[in-house]
Amino acid sequence: MELQGFPERLREAIAAADLTIAETAQLSGLALSTVQFYLSGRRDNPSGENVLALSTVLGCGAGWLLAGEGDAPAKADALAAVERARVAADVAEKGAA
């Protein structure tokens, strides 16, 4: 299925990763409102830094997420990326304590 734009690809990647919007924001280090704006299409020009943060957490290529270049994320890759992000967040939290 060919998706039209960034909001639709972001939604697909979040679903593939079995994350909520809030979890996506937290693990990527973005404000919840930023992710919500991206999903609604009210913000259609994400910064490269934000695209990279999202694609890293969601296990997809930044080019695919931003412009539809390449393949959609595979479920296994997305779940593995989420696990890595959760481990990194745990380590960072313990280091800050």
PDB file of N, CA and C in Angstrom:
ATOM      1  N   MET A   1       0.843  -1.175   0.000  1.00  0.00           N
ATOM      2  CA  MET A   1       0.000   0.000   0.000  1.00  0.00           C
ATOM      3  C   MET A   1       0.890   1.241   0.000  1.00  0.00           C
ATOM      4  N   GLU A   2       0.680   2.109  -0.944  1.00  0.00           N
ATOM      5  CA  GLU A   2       1.464   3.335  -1.068  1.00  0.00           C
ATOM      6  C   GLU A   2       0.842   4.419  -0.191  1.00  0.00           C
ATOM      7  N   LEU A   3       1.612   4.952   0.710  1.00  0.00           N
ATOM      8  CA  LEU A   3       1.115   5.987   1.600  1.00  0.00           C
ATOM      9  C   LEU A   3       1.464   7.348   1.036  1.00  0.00           C
ATOM     10  N   GLN A   4       0.607   8.301   1.310  1.00  0.00           N
ATOM     11  CA  GLN A   4       0.697   9.614   0.703  1.00  0.00           C
ATOM     12  C   GLN A   4       1.762  10.528   1.297  1.00  0.00           C
ATOM     13  N   GLY A   5       1.796  10.644   2.592  1.00  0.00           N
ATOM     14  CA  GLY A   5       2.680  11.656   3.156  1.00  0.00           C
ATOM     15  C   GLY A   5       3.275  11.266   4.491  1.00  0.00           C
ATOM     16  N   PHE A   6       4.021  12.216   5.035  1.00  0.00           N
ATOM     17  CA  PHE A   6       4.698  12.001   6.303  1.00  0.00           C
ATOM     18  C   PHE A   6       3.756  11.569   7.422  1.00  0.00           C
ATOM     19  N   PRO A   7       2.601  12.226   7.616  1.00  0.00           N
ATOM     20  CA  PRO A   7       1.722  11.800   8.714  1.00  0.00           C
ATOM     21  C   PRO A   7       1.298  10.333   8.605  1.00  0.00           C
ATOM     22  N   GLU A   8       0.973   9.903   7.409  1.00  0.00           N
ATOM     23  CA  GLU A   8       0.540   8.514   7.217  1.00  0.00           C
ATOM     24  C   GLU A   8       1.676   7.526   7.444  1.00  0.00           C
ATOM     25  N   ARG A   9       2.873   7.869   6.980  1.00  0.00           N
ATOM     26  CA  ARG A   9       4.028   6.983   7.208  1.00  0.00           C
ATOM     27  C   ARG A   9       4.391   6.929   8.690  1.00  0.00           C
ATOM     28  N   LEU A  10       4.307   8.062   9.367  1.00  0.00           N
ATOM     29  CA  LEU A  10       4.589   8.093  10.794  1.00  0.00           C
ATOM     30  C   LEU A  10       3.578   7.219  11.536  1.00  0.00           C
ATOM     31  N   ARG A  11       2.325   7.333  11.184  1.00  0.00           N
ATOM     32  CA  ARG A  11       1.281   6.522  11.821  1.00  0.00           C
ATOM     33  C   ARG A  11       1.536   5.030  11.583  1.00  0.00           C
ATOM     34  N   GLU A  12       1.923   4.665  10.357  1.00  0.00           N
ATOM     35  CA  GLU A  12       2.225   3.261  10.047  1.00  0.00           C
ATOM     36  C   GLU A  12       3.406   2.761  10.868  1.00  0.00           C
ATOM     37  N   ALA A  13       4.439   3.582  10.991  1.00  0.00           N
ATOM     38  CA  ALA A  13       5.629   3.176  11.743  1.00  0.00           C
ATOM     39  C   ALA A  13       5.315   3.018  13.235  1.00  0.00           C
ATOM     40  N   ILE A  14       4.501   3.904  13.782  1.00  0.00           N
ATOM     41  CA  ILE A  14       4.103   3.803  15.192  1.00  0.00           C
ATOM     42  C   ILE A  14       3.316   2.515  15.414  1.00  0.00           C
ATOM     43  N   ALA A  15       2.423   2.209  14.493  1.00  0.00           N
ATOM     44  CA  ALA A  15       1.626   0.975  14.609  1.00  0.00           C
ATOM     45  C   ALA A  15       2.523  -0.257  14.510  1.00  0.00           C
ATOM     46  N   ALA A  16       3.479  -0.250  13.590  1.00  0.00           N
ATOM     47  CA  ALA A  16       4.382  -1.393  13.423  1.00  0.00           C
ATOM     48  C   ALA A  16       5.206  -1.624  14.679  1.00  0.00           C
ATOM     49  N   ALA A  17       5.501  -0.541  15.396  1.00  0.00           N
ATOM     50  CA  ALA A  17       6.307  -0.636  16.617  1.00  0.00           C
ATOM     51  C   ALA A  17       5.462  -0.930  17.858  1.00  0.00           C
ATOM     52  N   ASP A  18       4.165  -1.036  17.688  1.00  0.00           N
ATOM     53  CA  ASP A  18       3.253  -1.291  18.815  1.00  0.00           C
ATOM     54  C   ASP A  18       3.405  -0.258  19.922  1.00  0.00           C
ATOM     55  N   LEU A  19       3.527   0.995  19.529  1.00  0.00           N
ATOM     56  CA  LEU A  19       3.669   2.077  20.500  1.00  0.00           C
ATOM     57  C   LEU A  19       2.442   2.976  20.472  1.00  0.00           C
ATOM     58  N   THR A  20       2.233   3.665  21.576  1.00  0.00           N
ATOM     59  CA  THR A  20       1.245   4.731  21.586  1.00  0.00           C
ATOM     60  C   THR A  20       1.945   6.003  21.104  1.00  0.00           C
ATOM     61  N   ILE A  21       1.172   7.015  20.856  1.00  0.00           N
ATOM     62  CA  ILE A  21       1.751   8.298  20.454  1.00  0.00           C
ATOM     63  C   ILE A  21       2.603   8.847  21.602  1.00  0.00           C
ATOM     64  N   ALA A  22       2.097   8.716  22.824  1.00  0.00           N
ATOM     65  CA  ALA A  22       2.846   9.216  23.985  1.00  0.00           C
ATOM     66  C   ALA A  22       4.162   8.471  24.159  1.00  0.00           C
ATOM     67  N   GLU A  23       4.147   7.153  23.984  1.00  0.00           N
ATOM     68  CA  GLU A  23       5.389   6.379  24.097  1.00  0.00           C
ATOM     69  C   GLU A  23       6.371   6.773  23.005  1.00  0.00           C
ATOM     70  N   THR A  24       5.866   7.001  21.811  1.00  0.00           N
ATOM     71  CA  THR A  24       6.719   7.420  20.699  1.00  0.00           C
ATOM     72  C   THR A  24       7.408   8.735  21.034  1.00  0.00           C
ATOM     73  N   ALA A  25       6.640   9.669  21.548  1.00  0.00           N
ATOM     74  CA  ALA A  25       7.212  10.970  21.911  1.00  0.00           C
ATOM     75  C   ALA A  25       8.262  10.816  23.004  1.00  0.00           C
ATOM     76  N   GLN A  26       7.925  10.062  24.034  1.00  0.00           N
ATOM     77  CA  GLN A  26       8.847   9.898  25.161  1.00  0.00           C
ATOM     78  C   GLN A  26      10.156   9.248  24.726  1.00  0.00           C
ATOM     79  N   LEU A  27      10.064   8.144  23.987  1.00  0.00           N
ATOM     80  CA  LEU A  27      11.279   7.427  23.600  1.00  0.00           C
ATOM     81  C   LEU A  27      12.124   8.199  22.595  1.00  0.00           C
ATOM     82  N   SER A  28      11.489   9.035  21.796  1.00  0.00           N
ATOM     83  CA  SER A  28      12.238   9.805  20.800  1.00  0.00           C
ATOM     84  C   SER A  28      12.730  11.140  21.346  1.00  0.00           C
ATOM     85  N   GLY A  29      12.283  11.481  22.558  1.00  0.00           N
ATOM     86  CA  GLY A  29      12.721  12.740  23.156  1.00  0.00           C
ATOM     87  C   GLY A  29      12.004  13.960  22.617  1.00  0.00           C
ATOM     88  N   LEU A  30      10.866  13.750  21.973  1.00  0.00           N
ATOM     89  CA  LEU A  30      10.093  14.860  21.419  1.00  0.00           C
ATOM     90  C   LEU A  30       8.910  15.165  22.315  1.00  0.00           C
ATOM     91  N   ALA A  31       8.420  16.362  22.228  1.00  0.00           N
ATOM     92  CA  ALA A  31       7.207  16.727  22.960  1.00  0.00           C
ATOM     93  C   ALA A  31       6.025  15.976  22.354  1.00  0.00           C
ATOM     94  N   LEU A  32       5.105  15.575  23.205  1.00  0.00           N
ATOM     95  CA  LEU A  32       3.904  14.890  22.732  1.00  0.00           C
ATOM     96  C   LEU A  32       3.178  15.744  21.698  1.00  0.00           C
ATOM     97  N   SER A  33       3.100  17.036  21.946  1.00  0.00           N
ATOM     98  CA  SER A  33       2.397  17.927  21.012  1.00  0.00           C
ATOM     99  C   SER A  33       3.067  17.941  19.637  1.00  0.00           C
ATOM    100  N   THR A  34       4.381  17.803  19.601  1.00  0.00           N
ATOM    101  CA  THR A  34       5.089  17.773  18.315  1.00  0.00           C
ATOM    102  C   THR A  34       4.686  16.550  17.515  1.00  0.00           C
ATOM    103  N   VAL A  35       4.675  15.392  18.156  1.00  0.00           N
ATOM    104  CA  VAL A  35       4.277  14.161  17.455  1.00  0.00           C
ATOM    105  C   VAL A  35       2.818  14.259  17.035  1.00  0.00           C
ATOM    106  N   GLN A  36       1.966  14.809  17.887  1.00  0.00           N
ATOM    107  CA  GLN A  36       0.555  14.971  17.533  1.00  0.00           C
ATOM    108  C   GLN A  36       0.387  15.902  16.340  1.00  0.00           C
ATOM    109  N   PHE A  37       1.150  16.985  16.306  1.00  0.00           N
ATOM    110  CA  PHE A  37       1.089  17.902  15.170  1.00  0.00           C
ATOM    111  C   PHE A  37       1.542  17.205  13.888  1.00  0.00           C
ATOM    112  N   TYR A  38       2.601  16.419  13.966  1.00  0.00           N
ATOM    113  CA  TYR A  38       3.064  15.683  12.792  1.00  0.00           C
ATOM    114  C   TYR A  38       1.982  14.740  12.288  1.00  0.00           C
ATOM    115  N   LEU A  39       1.345  14.024  13.203  1.00  0.00           N
ATOM    116  CA  LEU A  39       0.310  13.054  12.810  1.00  0.00           C
ATOM    117  C   LEU A  39      -0.917  13.730  12.219  1.00  0.00           C
ATOM    118  N   SER A  40      -1.226  14.915  12.701  1.00  0.00           N
ATOM    119  CA  SER A  40      -2.403  15.629  12.206  1.00  0.00           C
ATOM    120  C   SER A  40      -2.134  16.343  10.883  1.00  0.00           C
ATOM    121  N   GLY A  41      -0.853  16.470  10.526  1.00  0.00           N
ATOM    122  CA  GLY A  41      -0.505  17.195   9.311  1.00  0.00           C
ATOM    123  C   GLY A  41      -0.382  18.692   9.526  1.00  0.00           C
ATOM    124  N   ARG A  42      -0.567  19.153  10.760  1.00  0.00           N
ATOM    125  CA  ARG A  42      -0.441  20.591  11.034  1.00  0.00           C
ATOM    126  C   ARG A  42       1.006  21.049  10.980  1.00  0.00           C
ATOM    127  N   ARG A  43       1.914  20.111  11.103  1.00  0.00           N
ATOM    128  CA  ARG A  43       3.343  20.385  10.935  1.00  0.00           C
ATOM    129  C   ARG A  43       3.845  19.403   9.894  1.00  0.00           C
ATOM    130  N   ASP A  44       4.148  19.888   8.728  1.00  0.00           N
ATOM    131  CA  ASP A  44       4.560  18.983   7.656  1.00  0.00           C
ATOM    132  C   ASP A  44       6.019  19.143   7.259  1.00  0.00           C
ATOM    133  N   ASN A  45       6.766  19.870   8.052  1.00  0.00           N
ATOM    134  CA  ASN A  45       8.187  20.070   7.754  1.00  0.00           C
ATOM    135  C   ASN A  45       9.043  19.744   8.976  1.00  0.00           C
ATOM    136  N   PRO A  46       9.097  18.463   9.349  1.00  0.00           N
ATOM    137  CA  PRO A  46       9.882  18.103  10.533  1.00  0.00           C
ATOM    138  C   PRO A  46      11.368  18.363  10.309  1.00  0.00           C
ATOM    139  N   SER A  47      12.041  18.716  11.373  1.00  0.00           N
ATOM    140  CA  SER A  47      13.484  18.931  11.275  1.00  0.00           C
ATOM    141  C   SER A  47      14.174  17.592  11.049  1.00  0.00           C
ATOM    142  N   GLY A  48      15.347  17.641  10.478  1.00  0.00           N
ATOM    143  CA  GLY A  48      16.129  16.429  10.264  1.00  0.00           C
ATOM    144  C   GLY A  48      16.417  15.718  11.577  1.00  0.00           C
ATOM    145  N   GLU A  49      16.660  16.493  12.616  1.00  0.00           N
ATOM    146  CA  GLU A  49      16.936  15.920  13.939  1.00  0.00           C
ATOM    147  C   GLU A  49      15.719  15.139  14.458  1.00  0.00           C
ATOM    148  N   ASN A  50      14.531  15.693  14.274  1.00  0.00           N
ATOM    149  CA  ASN A  50      13.322  15.014  14.732  1.00  0.00           C
ATOM    150  C   ASN A  50      13.028  13.771  13.905  1.00  0.00           C
ATOM    151  N   VAL A  51      13.239  13.847  12.606  1.00  0.00           N
ATOM    152  CA  VAL A  51      13.035  12.671  11.747  1.00  0.00           C
ATOM    153  C   VAL A  51      13.995  11.565  12.155  1.00  0.00           C
ATOM    154  N   LEU A  52      15.242  11.920  12.410  1.00  0.00           N
ATOM    155  CA  LEU A  52      16.228  10.928  12.831  1.00  0.00           C
ATOM    156  C   LEU A  52      15.843  10.305  14.175  1.00  0.00           C
ATOM    157  N   ALA A  53      15.400  11.117  15.126  1.00  0.00           N
ATOM    158  CA  ALA A  53      14.987  10.595  16.434  1.00  0.00           C
ATOM    159  C   ALA A  53      13.816   9.633  16.281  1.00  0.00           C
ATOM    160  N   LEU A  54      12.833  10.004  15.481  1.00  0.00           N
ATOM    161  CA  LEU A  54      11.670   9.140  15.276  1.00  0.00           C
ATOM    162  C   LEU A  54      12.047   7.861  14.539  1.00  0.00           C
ATOM    163  N   SER A  55      12.828   7.981  13.486  1.00  0.00           N
ATOM    164  CA  SER A  55      13.174   6.795  12.694  1.00  0.00           C
ATOM    165  C   SER A  55      14.026   5.823  13.505  1.00  0.00           C
ATOM    166  N   THR A  56      14.862   6.343  14.390  1.00  0.00           N
ATOM    167  CA  THR A  56      15.685   5.488  15.237  1.00  0.00           C
ATOM    168  C   THR A  56      14.815   4.681  16.192  1.00  0.00           C
ATOM    169  N   VAL A  57      13.880   5.337  16.846  1.00  0.00           N
ATOM    170  CA  VAL A  57      12.985   4.664  17.793  1.00  0.00           C
ATOM    171  C   VAL A  57      12.052   3.692  17.075  1.00  0.00           C
ATOM    172  N   LEU A  58      11.602   4.058  15.889  1.00  0.00           N
ATOM    173  CA  LEU A  58      10.595   3.261  15.180  1.00  0.00           C
ATOM    174  C   LEU A  58      11.187   2.193  14.267  1.00  0.00           C
ATOM    175  N   GLY A  59      12.501   2.181  14.127  1.00  0.00           N
ATOM    176  CA  GLY A  59      13.149   1.134  13.335  1.00  0.00           C
ATOM    177  C   GLY A  59      12.899   1.229  11.844  1.00  0.00           C
ATOM    178  N   CYS A  60      12.799   2.449  11.359  1.00  0.00           N
ATOM    179  CA  CYS A  60      12.605   2.641   9.917  1.00  0.00           C
ATOM    180  C   CYS A  60      13.644   3.630   9.401  1.00  0.00           C
ATOM    181  N   GLY A  61      13.810   3.670   8.120  1.00  0.00           N
ATOM    182  CA  GLY A  61      14.747   4.601   7.531  1.00  0.00           C
ATOM    183  C   GLY A  61      14.206   6.024   7.558  1.00  0.00           C
ATOM    184  N   ALA A  62      15.092   6.972   7.801  1.00  0.00           N
ATOM    185  CA  ALA A  62      14.679   8.375   7.813  1.00  0.00           C
ATOM    186  C   ALA A  62      14.144   8.795   6.450  1.00  0.00           C
ATOM    187  N   GLY A  63      14.747   8.281   5.383  1.00  0.00           N
ATOM    188  CA  GLY A  63      14.282   8.604   4.036  1.00  0.00           C
ATOM    189  C   GLY A  63      12.872   8.104   3.783  1.00  0.00           C
ATOM    190  N   TRP A  64      12.578   6.908   4.284  1.00  0.00           N
ATOM    191  CA  TRP A  64      11.220   6.379   4.125  1.00  0.00           C
ATOM    192  C   TRP A  64      10.237   7.218   4.918  1.00  0.00           C
ATOM    193  N   LEU A  65      10.589   7.518   6.170  1.00  0.00           N
ATOM    194  CA  LEU A  65       9.679   8.264   7.028  1.00  0.00           C
ATOM    195  C   LEU A  65       9.381   9.643   6.455  1.00  0.00           C
ATOM    196  N   LEU A  66      10.399  10.322   5.998  1.00  0.00           N
ATOM    197  CA  LEU A  66      10.220  11.688   5.503  1.00  0.00           C
ATOM    198  C   LEU A  66       9.637  11.741   4.098  1.00  0.00           C
ATOM    199  N   ALA A  67      10.157  10.909   3.198  1.00  0.00           N
ATOM    200  CA  ALA A  67       9.793  11.059   1.785  1.00  0.00           C
ATOM    201  C   ALA A  67       9.264   9.797   1.123  1.00  0.00           C
ATOM    202  N   GLY A  68       9.158   8.709   1.865  1.00  0.00           N
ATOM    203  CA  GLY A  68       8.647   7.476   1.270  1.00  0.00           C
ATOM    204  C   GLY A  68       9.678   6.722   0.455  1.00  0.00           C
ATOM    205  N   GLU A  69      10.954   7.059   0.617  1.00  0.00           N
ATOM    206  CA  GLU A  69      12.024   6.394  -0.129  1.00  0.00           C
ATOM    207  C   GLU A  69      12.425   5.115   0.595  1.00  0.00           C
ATOM    208  N   GLY A  70      12.482   4.010  -0.129  1.00  0.00           N
ATOM    209  CA  GLY A  70      12.843   2.738   0.479  1.00  0.00           C
ATOM    210  C   GLY A  70      11.620   1.994   0.963  1.00  0.00           C
ATOM    211  N   ASP A  71      11.851   1.034   1.857  1.00  0.00           N
ATOM    212  CA  ASP A  71      10.789   0.156   2.325  1.00  0.00           C
ATOM    213  C   ASP A  71      10.214   0.602   3.655  1.00  0.00           C
ATOM    214  N   ALA A  72       8.955   0.270   3.851  1.00  0.00           N
ATOM    215  CA  ALA A  72       8.303   0.495   5.144  1.00  0.00           C
ATOM    216  C   ALA A  72       8.991  -0.377   6.187  1.00  0.00           C
ATOM    217  N   PRO A  73       8.868   0.005   7.444  1.00  0.00           N
ATOM    218  CA  PRO A  73       9.542  -0.775   8.492  1.00  0.00           C
ATOM    219  C   PRO A  73       8.937  -2.170   8.642  1.00  0.00           C
ATOM    220  N   ALA A  74       9.802  -3.158   8.804  1.00  0.00           N
ATOM    221  CA  ALA A  74       9.353  -4.512   9.106  1.00  0.00           C
ATOM    222  C   ALA A  74       9.022  -4.556  10.594  1.00  0.00           C
ATOM    223  N   LYS A  75       7.998  -5.300  10.935  1.00  0.00           N
ATOM    224  CA  LYS A  75       7.549  -5.395  12.330  1.00  0.00           C
ATOM    225  C   LYS A  75       8.701  -5.788  13.264  1.00  0.00           C
ATOM    226  N   ALA A  76       9.481  -6.790  12.880  1.00  0.00           N
ATOM    227  CA  ALA A  76      10.585  -7.255  13.735  1.00  0.00           C
ATOM    228  C   ALA A  76      11.622  -6.154  13.946  1.00  0.00           C
ATOM    229  N   ASP A  77      11.930  -5.402  12.899  1.00  0.00           N
ATOM    230  CA  ASP A  77      12.897  -4.310  13.019  1.00  0.00           C
ATOM    231  C   ASP A  77      12.355  -3.211  13.930  1.00  0.00           C
ATOM    232  N   ALA A  78      11.073  -2.915  13.780  1.00  0.00           N
ATOM    233  CA  ALA A  78      10.454  -1.876  14.600  1.00  0.00           C
ATOM    234  C   ALA A  78      10.477  -2.271  16.073  1.00  0.00           C
ATOM    235  N   LEU A  79      10.098  -3.512  16.359  1.00  0.00           N
ATOM    236  CA  LEU A  79      10.078  -3.970  17.753  1.00  0.00           C
ATOM    237  C   LEU A  79      11.480  -4.004  18.362  1.00  0.00           C
ATOM    238  N   ALA A  80      12.477  -4.399  17.579  1.00  0.00           N
ATOM    239  CA  ALA A  80      13.862  -4.412  18.062  1.00  0.00           C
ATOM    240  C   ALA A  80      14.339  -2.989  18.354  1.00  0.00           C
ATOM    241  N   ALA A  81      13.987  -2.043  17.503  1.00  0.00           N
ATOM    242  CA  ALA A  81      14.387  -0.651  17.714  1.00  0.00           C
ATOM    243  C   ALA A  81      13.748  -0.091  18.975  1.00  0.00           C
ATOM    244  N   VAL A  82      12.482  -0.432  19.206  1.00  0.00           N
ATOM    245  CA  VAL A  82      11.797   0.023  20.419  1.00  0.00           C
ATOM    246  C   VAL A  82      12.497  -0.533  21.655  1.00  0.00           C
ATOM    247  N   GLU A  83      12.857  -1.796  21.616  1.00  0.00           N
ATOM    248  CA  GLU A  83      13.543  -2.404  22.766  1.00  0.00           C
ATOM    249  C   GLU A  83      14.874  -1.700  23.029  1.00  0.00           C
ATOM    250  N   ARG A  84      15.626  -1.403  21.970  1.00  0.00           N
ATOM    251  CA  ARG A  84      16.895  -0.672  22.148  1.00  0.00           C
ATOM    252  C   ARG A  84      16.644   0.706  22.756  1.00  0.00           C
ATOM    253  N   ALA A  85      15.596   1.381  22.295  1.00  0.00           N
ATOM    254  CA  ALA A  85      15.283   2.716  22.819  1.00  0.00           C
ATOM    255  C   ALA A  85      14.888   2.645  24.284  1.00  0.00           C
ATOM    256  N   ARG A  86      14.137   1.616  24.648  1.00  0.00           N
ATOM    257  CA  ARG A  86      13.737   1.468  26.055  1.00  0.00           C
ATOM    258  C   ARG A  86      14.946   1.182  26.948  1.00  0.00           C
ATOM    259  N   VAL A  87      15.837   0.351  26.479  1.00  0.00           N
ATOM    260  CA  VAL A  87      17.053   0.058  27.252  1.00  0.00           C
ATOM    261  C   VAL A  87      17.880   1.327  27.406  1.00  0.00           C
ATOM    262  N   ALA A  88      18.048   2.077  26.339  1.00  0.00           N
ATOM    263  CA  ALA A  88      18.817   3.328  26.397  1.00  0.00           C
ATOM    264  C   ALA A  88      18.178   4.315  27.363  1.00  0.00           C
ATOM    265  N   ALA A  89      16.853   4.394  27.357  1.00  0.00           N
ATOM    266  CA  ALA A  89      16.150   5.304  28.276  1.00  0.00           C
ATOM    267  C   ALA A  89      16.345   4.867  29.716  1.00  0.00           C
ATOM    268  N   ASP A  90      16.303   3.566  29.966  1.00  0.00           N
ATOM    269  CA  ASP A  90      16.534   3.045  31.323  1.00  0.00           C
ATOM    270  C   ASP A  90      17.945   3.363  31.803  1.00  0.00           C
ATOM    271  N   VAL A  91      18.917   3.165  30.941  1.00  0.00           N
ATOM    272  CA  VAL A  91      20.305   3.449  31.291  1.00  0.00           C
ATOM    273  C   VAL A  91      20.491   4.932  31.583  1.00  0.00           C
ATOM    274  N   ALA A  92      19.906   5.774  30.747  1.00  0.00           N
ATOM    275  CA  ALA A  92      20.016   7.218  30.938  1.00  0.00           C
ATOM    276  C   ALA A  92      19.352   7.644  32.245  1.00  0.00           C
ATOM    277  N   GLU A  93      18.212   7.039  32.549  1.00  0.00           N
ATOM    278  CA  GLU A  93      17.500   7.369  33.783  1.00  0.00           C
ATOM    279  C   GLU A  93      18.301   6.965  35.006  1.00  0.00           C
ATOM    280  N   LYS A  94      18.905   5.786  34.966  1.00  0.00           N
ATOM    281  CA  LYS A  94      19.704   5.313  36.107  1.00  0.00           C
ATOM    282  C   LYS A  94      20.979   6.140  36.256  1.00  0.00           C
ATOM    283  N   GLY A  95      21.529   6.586  35.127  1.00  0.00           N
ATOM    284  CA  GLY A  95      22.736   7.404  35.180  1.00  0.00           C
ATOM    285  C   GLY A  95      22.459   8.773  35.746  1.00  0.00           C
ATOM    286  N   ALA A  96      21.248   9.261  35.567  1.00  0.00           N
ATOM    287  CA  ALA A  96      20.878  10.586  36.078  1.00  0.00           C
ATOM    288  C   ALA A  96      20.545  10.536  37.555  1.00  0.00           C
ATOM    289  N   ALA A  97      20.300   9.349  38.070  1.00  0.00           N
ATOM    290  CA  ALA A  97      19.912   9.223  39.485  1.00  0.00           C
ATOM    291  C   ALA A  97      21.084   9.321  40.424  1.00  0.00           C
TER     292      ALA A  97
END
